[in-house]
Coordinates of C-alpha atoms in Angstrom, one line a residue:
M247 CA 181.0 33.2 144.7
K248 CA 183.9 34.5 142.8
R249 CA 183.9 32.1 139.7
K250 CA 180.8 31.2 137.7
S251 CA 181.5 27.5 137.3
L252 CA 182.5 26.1 134.0
I253 CA 180.7 22.9 135.0
I254 CA 177.4 24.8 135.1
F255 CA 178.2 26.6 131.9
L256 CA 178.6 23.3 130.1
L257 CA 175.6 21.7 131.7
F258 CA 173.3 24.4 130.5
L259 CA 174.0 24.4 126.8
L260 CA 170.4 23.4 126.3
S261 CA 168.5 22.0 123.4
Y262 CA 164.7 21.8 122.7
P263 CA 163.2 19.2 122.8
C264 CA 165.3 16.2 123.7
F265 CA 163.7 13.3 125.5
S266 CA 163.9 9.5 125.4
Q267 CA 161.6 7.1 127.2
A268 CA 164.5 4.7 127.9
V269 CA 166.5 7.2 130.0
D270 CA 166.3 7.3 133.8
Y271 CA 166.5 11.1 134.2
V272 CA 166.2 11.0 138.0
K273 CA 169.2 8.6 138.2
E274 CA 171.1 10.9 135.8
M275 CA 170.3 13.9 138.1
E276 CA 171.4 12.0 141.2
N277 CA 174.7 10.9 139.7
S278 CA 175.7 14.2 137.9
D279 CA 178.9 16.0 138.6
L280 CA 177.1 18.4 141.0
Q281 CA 175.5 16.1 143.5
I282 CA 173.5 16.7 146.7
R283 CA 172.8 14.4 149.6
Q284 CA 171.2 14.8 153.0
K285 CA 173.7 14.7 155.8
P286 CA 173.4 11.8 158.2
D287 CA 171.2 12.3 161.2
S288 CA 169.8 15.7 159.9
E289 CA 166.1 14.7 159.7
R290 CA 165.1 16.8 162.7
L291 CA 166.9 19.8 161.3
L292 CA 165.3 19.4 157.9
S293 CA 161.8 19.0 159.4
E294 CA 162.2 22.1 161.5
F295 CA 163.7 24.0 158.5
L296 CA 160.7 23.2 156.3
G297 CA 158.3 23.6 159.3
R298 CA 158.7 27.4 159.0
V299 CA 156.6 27.4 155.9
G300 CA 153.6 25.6 157.4
M301 CA 153.1 23.0 154.7
E302 CA 150.5 20.2 155.2
E303 CA 151.6 18.0 152.4
D304 CA 153.5 14.8 153.0
T305 CA 155.6 15.4 149.9
V306 CA 156.8 18.6 148.3
Y307 CA 159.0 19.3 145.3
A308 CA 161.5 22.0 145.8
I309 CA 164.2 24.1 144.2
L310 CA 167.2 25.2 146.3
Y311 CA 169.2 28.1 144.9
R312 CA 171.2 31.3 145.5
P313 CA 169.8 34.2 143.4
S314 CA 172.1 35.4 140.6
Y315 CA 174.9 32.9 141.3
C316 CA 174.0 31.1 138.1
Y317 CA 171.6 33.1 136.0
R318 CA 171.2 30.4 133.3
C319 CA 170.5 27.8 135.9
E320 CA 167.5 29.8 137.0
F321 CA 165.8 28.8 133.8
A322 CA 164.8 25.7 135.7
I323 CA 162.6 27.5 138.2
P324 CA 159.6 28.4 135.9
T325 CA 160.1 25.3 133.9
F326 CA 160.0 23.0 136.9
Y327 CA 156.9 24.7 138.3
E328 CA 155.0 24.5 135.0
D329 CA 156.0 20.9 134.4
L330 CA 154.9 19.9 137.9
K331 CA 151.5 21.5 137.4
R332 CA 151.1 19.8 134.0
N333 CA 151.7 16.5 135.6
N334 CA 149.2 17.1 138.4
P335 CA 147.8 20.5 139.6
N336 CA 148.0 19.2 143.1
N337 CA 151.8 18.8 143.0
K338 CA 153.2 21.5 145.3
M339 CA 156.5 23.3 144.7
L340 CA 158.6 25.0 147.4
L341 CA 161.2 27.6 146.3
I342 CA 164.1 27.8 148.9
T343 CA 166.1 31.0 148.3
A344 CA 169.4 31.2 150.1
Y345 CA 170.4 34.9 150.5
R346 CA 171.3 37.1 153.4
D347 CA 168.6 39.7 152.7
S348 CA 165.1 38.2 152.5
V349 CA 163.6 41.5 151.3
A350 CA 166.0 41.8 148.4
A351 CA 165.6 38.0 147.6
R352 CA 161.8 38.3 147.6
G353 CA 162.0 41.3 145.3
Y354 CA 164.3 39.3 143.0
N355 CA 161.9 36.4 142.8
E356 CA 159.0 38.7 142.1
K357 CA 160.9 40.7 139.4
N358 CA 161.7 37.4 137.7
N359 CA 158.2 36.0 138.2
F360 CA 159.5 32.9 139.9
K361 CA 156.2 31.2 140.9
A362 CA 155.9 28.6 143.7
D363 CA 153.2 27.4 146.1
Y364 CA 155.5 28.0 149.0
H365 CA 158.6 30.2 149.6
L366 CA 161.3 29.8 152.2
Y367 CA 164.0 32.4 152.6
D368 CA 167.2 31.1 154.2
T369 CA 169.2 34.1 155.4
T370 CA 171.7 32.3 157.5
E371 CA 172.7 29.3 155.3
E372 CA 170.8 26.8 157.4
Y373 CA 170.7 24.5 154.3
S374 CA 174.4 23.9 154.7
K375 CA 173.8 22.1 158.0
I376 CA 171.3 19.7 156.3
F377 CA 172.7 19.0 152.8
S378 CA 176.1 17.9 151.6
F379 CA 177.5 18.8 148.1
T380 CA 180.2 17.2 146.0
T381 CA 181.6 20.6 145.4
G382 CA 181.7 21.5 149.2
N383 CA 179.6 24.6 148.7
M384 CA 176.3 24.9 146.8
L385 CA 176.9 25.7 143.1
G386 CA 174.0 26.4 140.8
L387 CA 170.5 25.1 141.5
Y388 CA 169.1 21.9 142.8
Q389 CA 165.7 20.1 142.3
L390 CA 164.6 18.2 145.4
K391 CA 161.8 15.8 146.5
L392 CA 161.2 16.2 150.2
C393 CA 159.0 14.8 153.0
P394 CA 158.6 17.8 155.3
K395 CA 157.1 15.9 158.3
S396 CA 159.7 13.2 158.5
G397 CA 162.5 15.5 157.4
V398 CA 163.7 13.3 154.6
L399 CA 165.3 14.1 151.2
I400 CA 164.0 11.4 148.8
T401 CA 166.0 12.5 145.8
G402 CA 167.7 15.6 144.4
G403 CA 170.4 17.0 142.1
Q404 CA 170.8 19.2 139.1
C405 CA 168.7 18.1 136.2
T406 CA 169.7 19.3 132.7
L407 CA 166.7 18.0 130.7
F408 CA 163.2 18.8 131.7
G409 CA 159.8 17.5 130.5
K410 CA 157.0 15.2 131.3
D411 CA 159.2 12.1 131.5
F412 CA 161.5 13.6 134.1
I413 CA 158.6 14.8 136.2
R414 CA 156.8 11.5 135.9
Q415 CA 159.9 9.6 137.1
L416 CA 160.4 12.2 139.9
V417 CA 156.8 11.8 141.1
A418 CA 157.1 8.0 141.1
R419 CA 160.5 7.9 142.9
S420 CA 159.9 6.7 146.5
E421 CA 163.2 5.1 147.4
R422 CA 165.3 7.4 149.6
L423 CA 168.8 8.4 148.6
E424 CA 171.2 7.2 151.2
P425 CA 172.4 10.1 153.4
R426 CA 176.0 10.9 152.9
L427 CA 178.7 13.4 153.9
F428 CA 180.9 14.1 150.9
P429 CA 184.6 14.2 151.6
V430 CA 184.8 17.9 150.8
D431 CA 182.6 18.8 153.8
S432 CA 185.3 17.5 156.2
L433 CA 187.8 19.5 154.3
N434 CA 185.7 22.7 154.7
Q435 CA 186.1 22.3 158.4
A436 CA 189.8 22.3 158.0
E437 CA 189.6 25.3 155.8
A438 CA 187.8 27.3 158.5
K439 CA 190.9 26.7 160.8
T440 CA 193.2 28.2 158.2
Q441 CA 191.5 31.6 158.9
E442 CA 192.3 31.5 162.6
P443 CA 195.8 32.9 162.5
V444 CA 194.7 35.6 160.0
F445 CA 192.8 37.5 162.6
N446 CA 196.0 37.8 164.7
L447 CA 197.6 40.0 162.1
K448 CA 198.7 43.3 163.5
P449 CA 197.0 46.1 161.5
Y450 CA 198.9 49.1 160.2
P451 CA 197.9 52.5 161.8
W452 CA 196.1 53.8 158.7
K453 CA 194.3 57.2 158.6
T454 CA 190.7 56.7 157.3
K455 CA 188.3 58.9 155.4
D456 CA 184.7 58.0 154.8
T457 CA 182.8 59.1 151.7
R458 CA 179.0 58.8 151.5
V459 CA 177.5 56.6 148.7
E460 CA 174.1 58.0 147.9
L461 CA 171.4 55.9 146.3
N462 CA 168.2 57.0 144.5
E463 CA 164.8 56.2 145.8
G464 CA 164.0 52.7 144.7
S465 CA 167.6 51.6 144.0
F466 CA 169.4 49.2 146.3
V467 CA 172.7 47.4 146.7
S468 CA 172.7 43.6 147.1
S469 CA 176.2 42.2 146.8
V470 CA 179.3 43.1 144.8
Y471 CA 180.8 40.8 142.1
Y472 CA 184.6 40.9 142.3
N473 CA 186.2 44.2 143.4
P474 CA 184.5 47.6 143.4
K475 CA 186.4 50.2 141.4
I476 CA 187.2 53.9 141.9
E477 CA 188.8 55.5 138.8
N478 CA 189.3 59.2 138.5
N479 CA 186.1 60.2 140.5
H480 CA 184.0 57.4 139.1
F481 CA 182.8 54.7 141.5
F482 CA 181.3 51.5 140.0
F483 CA 180.8 47.8 140.6
T484 CA 178.7 44.9 139.3
D485 CA 175.7 44.3 141.6
M486 CA 174.6 40.7 141.7
L487 CA 170.8 40.9 142.1
N488 CA 170.6 44.0 139.9
N489 CA 172.6 42.1 137.3
G490 CA 174.3 45.3 136.0
V491 CA 177.0 47.8 136.7
M492 CA 176.0 50.5 139.2
L493 CA 177.7 53.7 138.3
F494 CA 178.2 56.7 140.7
G495 CA 179.7 60.1 140.1
K496 CA 181.6 62.3 142.6
T497 CA 179.8 65.3 144.1
D498 CA 180.6 67.6 147.0
K499 CA 178.6 65.3 149.3
G500 CA 180.1 62.0 148.1
F501 CA 179.3 59.5 145.4
K502 CA 175.9 59.9 143.8
Y503 CA 174.1 57.2 141.9
R504 CA 173.9 57.8 138.2
T505 CA 172.6 54.7 136.5
L506 CA 172.6 50.9 136.2
I507 CA 174.5 49.9 133.0
Q508 CA 173.0 46.9 131.3
A509 CA 172.9 45.6 127.7
N510 CA 170.5 47.6 125.5
E511 CA 167.9 46.1 123.2
A512 CA 170.1 46.0 120.1
E513 CA 172.9 44.4 122.1
K514 CA 170.6 41.8 123.6
R515 CA 169.6 40.6 120.1
R516 CA 173.1 40.6 118.6
F517 CA 173.4 36.8 118.6
I518 CA 169.8 35.8 118.2
A519 CA 169.4 33.7 115.0
I520 CA 165.9 32.4 115.4
P521 CA 162.4 33.7 114.5
D522 CA 161.1 36.5 116.8
S523 CA 158.2 34.3 117.8
F524 CA 160.5 31.7 119.4
F525 CA 162.7 34.3 120.9
D526 CA 159.7 36.0 122.5
R527 CA 158.5 32.6 123.8
F528 CA 161.9 31.8 125.4
T529 CA 162.0 35.2 126.9
R530 CA 158.6 34.8 128.5
E531 CA 159.6 31.3 129.8
G532 CA 162.6 32.8 131.5
S533 CA 165.2 30.9 129.5
V534 CA 167.0 34.0 128.0
F535 CA 169.6 35.6 130.2
Y536 CA 172.0 38.6 130.0
I537 CA 174.8 38.4 132.5
A538 CA 176.9 41.3 133.6
L539 CA 180.4 40.4 134.8
T540 CA 183.1 43.0 135.7
A541 CA 183.8 46.5 134.6
N542 CA 186.9 48.6 134.0
M543 CA 187.8 52.0 132.7
I544 CA 189.4 51.2 129.3
D545 CA 190.6 54.8 128.8
D546 CA 189.9 58.2 130.3
K547 CA 186.5 58.5 128.6
H548 CA 185.1 54.9 128.3
I549 CA 184.0 52.1 130.6
G550 CA 184.0 48.5 129.4
I551 CA 181.7 45.8 130.8
S552 CA 182.5 42.2 130.3
Y553 CA 179.1 40.6 129.5
S554 CA 177.6 37.3 128.6
L555 CA 174.8 37.6 125.9
P556 CA 172.5 34.8 124.8
Q557 CA 173.4 33.1 121.5
I558 CA 170.5 31.1 120.2
E559 CA 170.4 29.2 116.9
E560 CA 168.6 26.4 115.3
E561 CA 170.5 23.1 115.3
E562 CA 171.7 22.2 111.8
G563 CA 169.3 19.7 110.2
K564 CA 166.9 19.8 113.1
K565 CA 163.9 22.0 112.6
F566 CA 162.6 23.6 115.8
H567 CA 165.5 22.3 117.8
F568 CA 167.4 25.2 119.3
A569 CA 170.8 25.4 120.9
F570 CA 171.6 28.0 123.7
Y571 CA 175.1 29.3 124.2
N572 CA 176.9 32.1 126.0
A573 CA 178.4 34.8 123.8
P574 CA 181.2 36.6 125.6
V575 CA 181.5 40.3 124.7
M576 CA 182.7 43.6 126.1
L577 CA 180.1 46.4 126.1
V578 CA 181.5 49.9 125.8
R579 CA 179.9 53.1 127.2
D580 CA 180.9 56.8 127.1
I581 CA 181.4 57.5 130.8
D582 CA 180.0 61.0 130.6
N583 CA 176.9 60.7 128.3
L584 CA 176.5 56.9 128.8
Q585 CA 176.0 56.4 125.0
A586 CA 176.6 52.8 123.8
E587 CA 179.6 52.4 121.4
E588 CA 180.6 49.4 119.3
M589 CA 180.9 46.3 121.4
I590 CA 184.1 44.2 121.3
V591 CA 183.5 40.5 120.4
P592 CA 186.3 38.1 121.1
D593 CA 186.2 34.8 119.3
F594 CA 186.8 32.1 121.9
N595 CA 186.2 29.3 119.4
L596 CA 185.0 27.1 122.2
E597 CA 184.1 24.1 120.0
A598 CA 187.7 23.7 118.7
S599 CA 189.8 25.2 121.5
K600 CA 191.5 23.3 124.3
Y601 CA 191.5 26.5 126.4
F602 CA 188.9 28.2 128.5
Y603 CA 189.0 32.0 128.7
T604 CA 187.5 33.3 131.9
H605 CA 186.2 36.7 130.9
F606 CA 185.2 37.7 134.4
T607 CA 188.2 40.0 134.5
F608 CA 189.9 41.8 131.6
D609 CA 192.2 44.6 130.5
V610 CA 192.3 46.6 127.3
F611 CA 195.4 48.2 125.7
N612 CA 197.6 47.9 122.6
N613 CA 194.4 47.2 120.6
K614 CA 194.1 44.0 122.5
L615 CA 191.6 42.5 125.0
W616 CA 193.3 40.4 127.7
Y617 CA 191.8 37.6 129.7
E618 CA 192.7 34.8 132.1
C619 CA 193.3 31.5 130.2
Q620 CA 193.5 27.9 131.3
K621 CA 193.4 24.5 129.7
L622 CA 190.1 22.6 129.6
T623 CA 191.1 19.8 132.0
W624 CA 190.6 18.9 135.7
P625 CA 189.1 20.3 137.8
H626 CA 186.5 21.6 135.3
G627 CA 184.2 18.6 135.2
F628 CA 186.6 16.3 133.4
E629 CA 186.8 12.6 134.5
K630 CA 189.9 10.4 134.6
E631 CA 189.0 8.7 131.3
D632 CA 188.8 12.1 129.6
I633 CA 192.4 13.1 130.2
A634 CA 194.5 10.1 131.6
G635 CA 197.2 9.2 129.2
N636 CA 197.2 12.6 127.5
T637 CA 200.3 14.2 129.0
E638 CA 199.4 17.7 127.6
M639 CA 196.1 17.7 129.4
D640 CA 196.6 15.6 132.5
P641 CA 197.8 17.6 135.6
F642 CA 198.3 14.3 137.5
D643 CA 201.0 13.3 135.0
N644 CA 204.3 15.0 135.9
G645 CA 205.0 15.4 132.2
F646 CA 202.1 17.9 132.0
Y647 CA 204.2 20.5 133.7
N648 CA 206.8 20.3 130.9
T649 CA 204.2 21.3 128.4
F650 CA 203.0 24.9 127.6
N651 CA 200.4 25.9 130.3
P652 CA 199.4 29.5 129.7
I653 CA 197.5 31.6 132.2
M654 CA 196.6 34.6 130.0
A655 CA 195.4 35.3 126.5
S656 CA 195.1 38.3 124.2
F657 CA 192.5 38.9 121.5
D658 CA 192.6 41.5 118.7
I659 CA 190.0 44.1 119.2
S660 CA 189.1 44.5 115.6
S661 CA 188.9 40.9 114.4
G662 CA 188.2 39.2 117.7
K663 CA 190.8 36.6 116.9
R664 CA 193.2 35.3 119.6
T665 CA 196.6 36.7 119.1
E666 CA 198.8 35.1 121.7
L667 CA 199.0 33.0 124.9
Y668 CA 201.2 33.9 127.8
G669 CA 202.5 32.8 131.2
K670 CA 203.1 29.4 132.9
L671 CA 202.2 27.3 135.9
E672 CA 204.6 27.6 138.9
D673 CA 206.5 25.1 141.0
C674 CA 203.8 25.1 143.7
Q675 CA 201.3 23.8 141.2
R676 CA 203.7 21.2 139.8
I677 CA 204.8 19.8 143.2
S678 CA 201.2 19.6 144.4
N679 CA 199.9 18.2 141.1
T680 CA 197.0 20.7 141.3
G681 CA 197.4 22.1 137.7
Y682 CA 195.0 25.0 137.2
Y683 CA 193.1 24.4 140.5
F684 CA 194.7 27.4 142.2
L685 CA 194.5 30.0 139.5
N686 CA 193.7 33.7 139.9
T687 CA 195.3 35.6 137.0
V688 CA 195.8 39.3 137.7
F689 CA 197.1 41.9 135.3
T690 CA 197.4 45.6 134.6
H691 CA 199.4 47.9 132.5
H692 CA 201.1 51.3 132.5
G693 CA 202.3 52.8 129.3
K694 CA 203.9 50.0 127.3
D695 CA 204.5 47.8 130.4
M696 CA 202.4 44.8 131.3
L697 CA 202.3 43.3 134.8
Y698 CA 200.7 39.9 135.3
G699 CA 200.9 36.7 137.5
N700 CA 198.9 34.1 139.3
G701 CA 197.7 35.6 142.6
Y702 CA 198.0 32.3 144.5
T703 CA 201.7 31.9 143.7
G704 CA 202.8 35.3 145.1
K705 CA 204.8 36.0 141.9
L706 CA 204.3 38.9 139.5
Y707 CA 206.1 39.5 136.2
L708 CA 206.8 42.8 134.5
A709 CA 207.4 42.9 130.8
D710 CA 207.3 45.0 127.7
S711 CA 203.7 44.3 126.4
L712 CA 205.1 43.5 123.0
N713 CA 207.6 41.0 124.3
I714 CA 205.9 39.1 127.1
G715 CA 207.8 36.1 128.1
R716 CA 211.2 37.6 127.3
N717 CA 213.4 39.7 129.6
E718 CA 210.7 39.8 132.3
K719 CA 211.4 41.1 135.7
E720 CA 210.1 39.0 138.5
Y721 CA 208.6 40.3 141.8
K722 CA 207.8 38.2 144.9
V723 CA 204.9 39.4 147.0
F724 CA 205.0 36.4 149.3
D725 CA 206.4 32.8 149.4
V726 CA 204.5 29.6 149.2
D727 CA 206.1 27.1 151.6
L728 CA 206.7 24.1 149.4
S729 CA 208.3 22.2 152.2
A730 CA 205.0 22.1 154.1
F731 CA 203.1 20.4 151.2
P732 CA 201.8 16.9 151.9
A733 CA 202.8 14.2 149.4
P734 CA 200.3 13.9 146.5
D735 CA 197.5 11.4 147.4
T736 CA 197.3 9.3 144.3
T737 CA 194.0 7.7 145.6
K738 CA 192.3 11.0 145.2
F739 CA 193.7 11.9 141.7
Y740 CA 191.0 13.2 139.3
M741 CA 188.6 13.8 142.2
E742 CA 187.1 17.2 143.2
E743 CA 188.3 16.8 146.7
Y744 CA 192.0 16.4 145.7
G745 CA 192.6 20.1 145.4
G746 CA 191.1 20.6 148.9
L747 CA 194.0 18.8 150.4
Y748 CA 196.2 21.8 149.6
H749 CA 193.8 24.5 150.6
P750 CA 195.7 25.2 153.9
H751 CA 198.8 26.1 151.9
F752 CA 197.1 28.6 149.5
T753 CA 195.4 30.9 152.0
R754 CA 197.0 34.0 150.5
C755 CA 196.0 35.4 147.1
I756 CA 196.7 38.6 145.2
T757 CA 193.2 39.7 144.0
L758 CA 194.0 43.0 142.3
V759 CA 197.1 44.8 141.0
R760 CA 197.7 48.4 139.8
M761 CA 200.9 50.3 138.9
N762 CA 202.4 53.6 137.9
A763 CA 205.9 54.5 136.7
K764 CA 207.5 53.9 140.1
E765 CA 205.5 51.4 142.1
I766 CA 203.3 48.3 142.0
Y767 CA 200.2 48.1 144.2
C768 CA 198.6 44.8 145.3
L769 CA 195.5 43.9 147.2
L770 CA 196.3 40.7 149.1
K771 CA 193.6 38.5 150.5
Y772 CA 194.0 36.1 153.5
G773 CA 191.3 33.5 153.6
V774 CA 189.9 30.3 152.2
P775 CA 191.1 29.7 148.6
R776 CA 188.7 29.6 145.7
H777 CA 186.1 31.3 147.8
T778 CA 185.1 35.0 148.2
D779 CA 183.7 36.2 151.5
P780 CA 185.0 39.8 152.2
Q781 CA 183.0 39.9 155.5
N782 CA 185.2 37.2 157.0
E783 CA 188.5 37.6 155.1
R784 CA 191.4 39.9 155.9
Y785 CA 193.2 42.0 153.4
A786 CA 196.6 43.7 153.2
F787 CA 197.9 46.4 150.8
V788 CA 201.3 45.6 149.3
T789 CA 203.5 48.2 147.7
I790 CA 206.5 47.2 145.5
N791 CA 209.3 49.5 144.3
R792 CA 209.6 48.7 140.6
K793 CA 213.4 49.5 140.6
S794 CA 214.6 47.8 143.7
G795 CA 211.9 45.2 144.2
K796 CA 211.5 46.1 147.9
T797 CA 208.1 45.0 149.2
T798 CA 206.1 46.7 152.0
E799 CA 202.9 45.0 153.3
R800 CA 200.4 46.9 155.4
T801 CA 197.5 45.0 156.9
L802 CA 194.1 46.6 156.6
P803 CA 192.1 46.8 159.9
A804 CA 189.2 44.5 160.7
L805 CA 185.8 46.2 160.4
P806 CA 183.8 47.0 163.5
E807 CA 181.1 44.7 164.7
G808 CA 177.8 45.2 162.8
T809 CA 179.5 46.8 159.7
R810 CA 178.8 44.9 156.5
C811 CA 181.6 44.5 154.1
L812 CA 180.7 44.7 150.4
G813 CA 184.2 44.5 148.9
Y814 CA 187.8 45.9 148.9
G815 CA 189.4 47.8 146.1
I816 CA 192.2 50.1 145.0
R817 CA 191.4 53.7 144.3
N818 CA 193.1 55.3 141.3
E819 CA 193.1 59.0 141.1
H820 CA 195.4 60.0 138.2
D821 CA 197.9 57.2 139.0
C822 CA 197.9 57.8 142.7
F823 CA 196.7 54.6 144.5
N824 CA 195.4 53.7 147.9
P825 CA 193.2 50.8 149.3
F826 CA 189.5 51.3 150.2
V827 CA 186.6 49.2 151.4
F828 CA 182.9 49.6 150.4
I829 CA 180.8 49.1 153.6
Q830 CA 177.2 49.3 154.9
E831 CA 176.5 50.7 158.3
G832 CA 172.8 50.5 159.1
S833 CA 171.0 52.0 156.1
D834 CA 174.1 54.0 155.0
Y835 CA 176.6 53.0 152.4
K836 CA 180.2 54.4 152.5
V837 CA 183.6 54.1 150.9
R838 CA 186.3 54.1 153.5
D839 CA 189.7 55.1 152.2
F840 CA 192.8 53.9 154.0
I841 CA 195.6 56.6 153.8
S842 CA 199.1 55.7 154.9
K843 CA 200.8 57.9 157.5

């Protein structure tokens, strides 16, 4: 999954303790923003799915999750297990882990001490044939009450408050949730069709060169978060299950593994404002998380890693009530000796800001830290009553598009304060009334010049970094066919599925940009929007002449059968650029460079 959902981020700002006898916690779980239901007529599939485990119980309590897709959600796994056992030692818990590699998934569960009475490893996404989600795909983590023999989901959802009352209510619940296919599921079938013409693209006759990627004994690669990077003989990427940046150095034989970059002990405690005894307790319970996002070279000698560190503090006026937050930072390491340097701490001012800064990608120059920016509005968990009537925040109000809608923000490196907001939404977003739904801000710099844009719109803007928004030069990588758009369906305004109506029209997206003094280089993805699956997507490499604006697109070839794709990137060797793909063939890992003829 490319984006770590803002919805999940907001749901897991937890407090201890917080329970009320009058609240129906199970009903709240069932009706939350992130709902799950059993698909109609799937009882046999569910019974066979659970039958692999060999359970004898008539009822089992389960957690369904994808490892590392929402680290803070995983706090629920040990908590759910312990609470079930406190209620009744005979309560049985099943942990359903959805991940392509069962060995790596089992190791992840063992490393994190995720206890369960039964384990089921789903390597082929069988769960998606059985369960339907309001979000289309599984986001986060779901608690379930199941009847294995009859193949029935009694209840399920994402619970945000745990304790004896929730477990008591869950155990008592016997009435089955009505099976349902959420509207987004039917849209997903339409999305699959949008990929069909992609595979008919004629590839460019690239020359290829493979470079071996050598791991140490005991190290492994799971999956890559965002794009892998090659910068001046350094190969690195964020590994999902390792939850850190794997760094490789160039040797005569290829790229050799050097280290896994993670937050050190001092960095981990930077935002901890509670007694050590409580911090140690929360750590033991598995409720403290350190989340590695993406990495970039920020100059010739330093690598920066966007990170989410735990910020834990006691709620004002409430002794022994603690609030958990994500503190966004950028860790800095000397690329040669790996020494930690002073971290950069942007002040997102989340409580007062109407913007959300997605620090999954970033750039650093001009003593500023640059991030994607978007307004806190639909589709990020906001209901109609939250935004309707507020023109500045309502993307279904045509007046919204006459207000300032930035897509990028900068922060001063020294003070952390936001310095400026930049960019705008384009006509394709206005005409479709989709607001920030289709947003993938890309940016890079060369010298004093800044290049930025929204990858879904096909437009890029080049400007003097000190005068962004004035005298910009526009480049067009591709056109979005506005004439093919369906008329906005007002009956679906403010619903999650509304954006899906336009998925077939946003199947191209610029995912990465680089430039030098003469040219701009783009990695262009063809595939389902707002979804990352490099194995089944196609990519092209686009070159733009900065002076003339002439664009040349060269399609990258499909990978051979049996080759696993870990991600595409753009190699940078002293301002010379070419595309590459990171692959696995059997037990071997390779970087395959594409070299134009």
